[in-house]
Amino acid sequence: VQLQASGGGLVQAGGSLRVSCTASGRTFSNYVMGWFRQAPGKEREFVAAISRSGGSTQYADSLKGRFTISRDNAKNTIYLQMNNLKPEDTAVYYCAADLEGYHSGNFVYTGAAYWGQGTLVTVSS
């Protein structure tokens, strides 16, 4: 599956931004989808995941309440709505398909089988 992310850009602290990711190549609704991010000089980290139907979501604890993941299976697209952005949210945001991980209480997402090219989100203070 091929993933194309878009919607990144420059936003002031406290602002909002929505990034999108459109998939092609295979049946989109077969995959758990999600977002990861990588800030400069840091390791990639999990942001959010959404189930195949869209009925279940999971977020990194530090982002709950500010970020919302959603999907439209008819459009083969997932979204990440980011509100009240902070400078520490600055990162390249990667969409991912067929997420991988392990069970430890909640499911811990560590990676994915398919990755998009990333879209840069810069939050100025």
C-alpha positions as a Python dict, from the first residue, in 0.01 Angstrom:
ca = {
    (1, 'V'): (0, 0, 0),
    (2, 'Q'): (123, 350, -85),
    (3, 'L'): (63, 636, 157),
    (4, 'Q'): (69, 1006, 77),
    (5, 'A'): (61, 1253, 363),
    (6, 'S'): (-26, 1618, 328),
    (7, 'G'): (-135, 1921, 526),
    (8, 'G'): (174, 2003, 727),
    (9, 'G'): (297, 2356, 765),
    (10, 'L'): (384, 2639, 999),
    (11, 'V'): (142, 2731, 1277),
    (12, 'Q'): (166, 2946, 1586),
    (13, 'A'): (149, 2796, 1932),
    (14, 'G'): (-211, 2751, 2037),
    (15, 'G'): (-325, 2706, 1680),
    (16, 'S'): (-470, 2407, 1499),
    (17, 'L'): (-375, 2203, 1198),
    (18, 'R'): (-513, 1896, 1024),
    (19, 'V'): (-291, 1655, 838),
    (20, 'S'): (-423, 1392, 600),
    (21, 'C'): (-299, 1069, 453),
    (22, 'T'): (-443, 899, 147),
    (23, 'A'): (-374, 536, 73),
    (24, 'S'): (-371, 348, -254),
    (25, 'G'): (-282, 6, -376),
    (26, 'R'): (-466, -229, -143),
    (27, 'T'): (-792, -247, 46),
    (28, 'F'): (-764, 43, 286),
    (29, 'S'): (-1024, -83, 530),
    (30, 'N'): (-816, -395, 599),
    (31, 'Y'): (-558, -197, 793),
    (32, 'V'): (-523, -48, 1134),
    (33, 'M'): (-390, 298, 1052),
    (34, 'G'): (-201, 552, 1254),
    (35, 'W'): (37, 839, 1292),
    (36, 'F'): (388, 856, 1431),
    (37, 'R'): (614, 1157, 1458),
    (38, 'Q'): (984, 1229, 1477),
    (39, 'A'): (1115, 1552, 1620),
    (40, 'P'): (1465, 1679, 1535),
    (41, 'G'): (1724, 1482, 1724),
    (42, 'K'): (1471, 1246, 1875),
    (43, 'E'): (1344, 899, 1809),
    (44, 'R'): (1021, 833, 1628),
    (45, 'E'): (724, 809, 1862),
    (46, 'F'): (369, 684, 1842),
    (47, 'V'): (98, 949, 1812),
    (48, 'A'): (-237, 781, 1742),
    (49, 'A'): (-398, 472, 1594),
    (50, 'I'): (-742, 394, 1459),
    (51, 'S'): (-910, 60, 1405),
    (52, 'R'): (-1018, -75, 1066),
    (53, 'S'): (-1375, 48, 1108),
    (54, 'G'): (-1280, 370, 1281),
    (55, 'G'): (-1473, 273, 1589),
    (56, 'S'): (-1173, 252, 1819),
    (57, 'T'): (-886, 492, 1867),
    (58, 'Q'): (-577, 510, 2083),
    (59, 'Y'): (-346, 799, 2159),
    (60, 'A'): (-12, 865, 2318),
    (61, 'D'): (-92, 963, 2675),
    (62, 'S'): (70, 1305, 2639),
    (63, 'L'): (-152, 1395, 2341),
    (64, 'K'): (-493, 1290, 2466),
    (65, 'G'): (-743, 1572, 2448),
    (66, 'R'): (-550, 1773, 2190),
    (67, 'F'): (-518, 1534, 1896),
    (68, 'T'): (-796, 1344, 1719),
    (69, 'I'): (-750, 1070, 1463),
    (70, 'S'): (-1025, 977, 1220),
    (71, 'R'): (-1068, 791, 894),
    (72, 'D'): (-1293, 786, 592),
    (73, 'N'): (-1280, 442, 435),
    (74, 'A'): (-1476, 561, 132),
    (75, 'K'): (-1195, 809, 58),
    (76, 'N'): (-907, 583, 169),
    (77, 'T'): (-795, 863, 395),
    (78, 'I'): (-704, 916, 757),
    (79, 'Y'): (-680, 1248, 934),
    (80, 'L'): (-507, 1387, 1238),
    (81, 'Q'): (-667, 1697, 1384),
    (82, 'M'): (-421, 1876, 1610),
    (83, 'N'): (-543, 2149, 1844),
    (84, 'N'): (-372, 2377, 2095),
    (85, 'L'): (-40, 2303, 1929),
    (86, 'K'): (281, 2354, 2124),
    (87, 'P'): (637, 2411, 2003),
    (88, 'E'): (725, 2062, 2125),
    (89, 'D'): (478, 1922, 1871),
    (90, 'T'): (717, 2028, 1596),
    (91, 'A'): (809, 1713, 1404),
    (92, 'V'): (775, 1523, 1083),
    (93, 'Y'): (446, 1337, 1103),
    (94, 'Y'): (431, 999, 934),
    (95, 'C'): (118, 810, 850),
    (96, 'A'): (138, 436, 874),
    (97, 'A'): (-64, 133, 776),
    (98, 'D'): (-85, -214, 928),
    (99, 'L'): (47, -107, 1263),
    (100, 'E'): (262, -341, 1469),
    (101, 'G'): (328, -375, 1837),
    (102, 'Y'): (261, -587, 2140),
    (103, 'H'): (16, -630, 2425),
    (104, 'S'): (113, -483, 2760),
    (105, 'G'): (-213, -392, 2926),
    (106, 'N'): (-310, -166, 2637),
    (107, 'F'): (-165, -244, 2297),
    (108, 'V'): (171, -71, 2250),
    (109, 'Y'): (228, 41, 1893),
    (110, 'T'): (592, 30, 1790),
    (111, 'G'): (591, 44, 1413),
    (112, 'A'): (410, -43, 1094),
    (113, 'A'): (441, -243, 777),
    (114, 'Y'): (385, 57, 550),
    (115, 'W'): (492, 419, 583),
    (116, 'G'): (415, 745, 412),
    (117, 'Q'): (681, 1002, 328),
    (118, 'G'): (603, 1232, 619),
    (119, 'T'): (477, 1585, 643),
    (120, 'L'): (652, 1856, 846),
    (121, 'V'): (461, 2039, 1116),
    (122, 'T'): (636, 2339, 1267),
    (123, 'V'): (489, 2517, 1568),
    (124, 'S'): (633, 2858, 1644),
    (125, 'S'): (631, 3009, 1992),
}
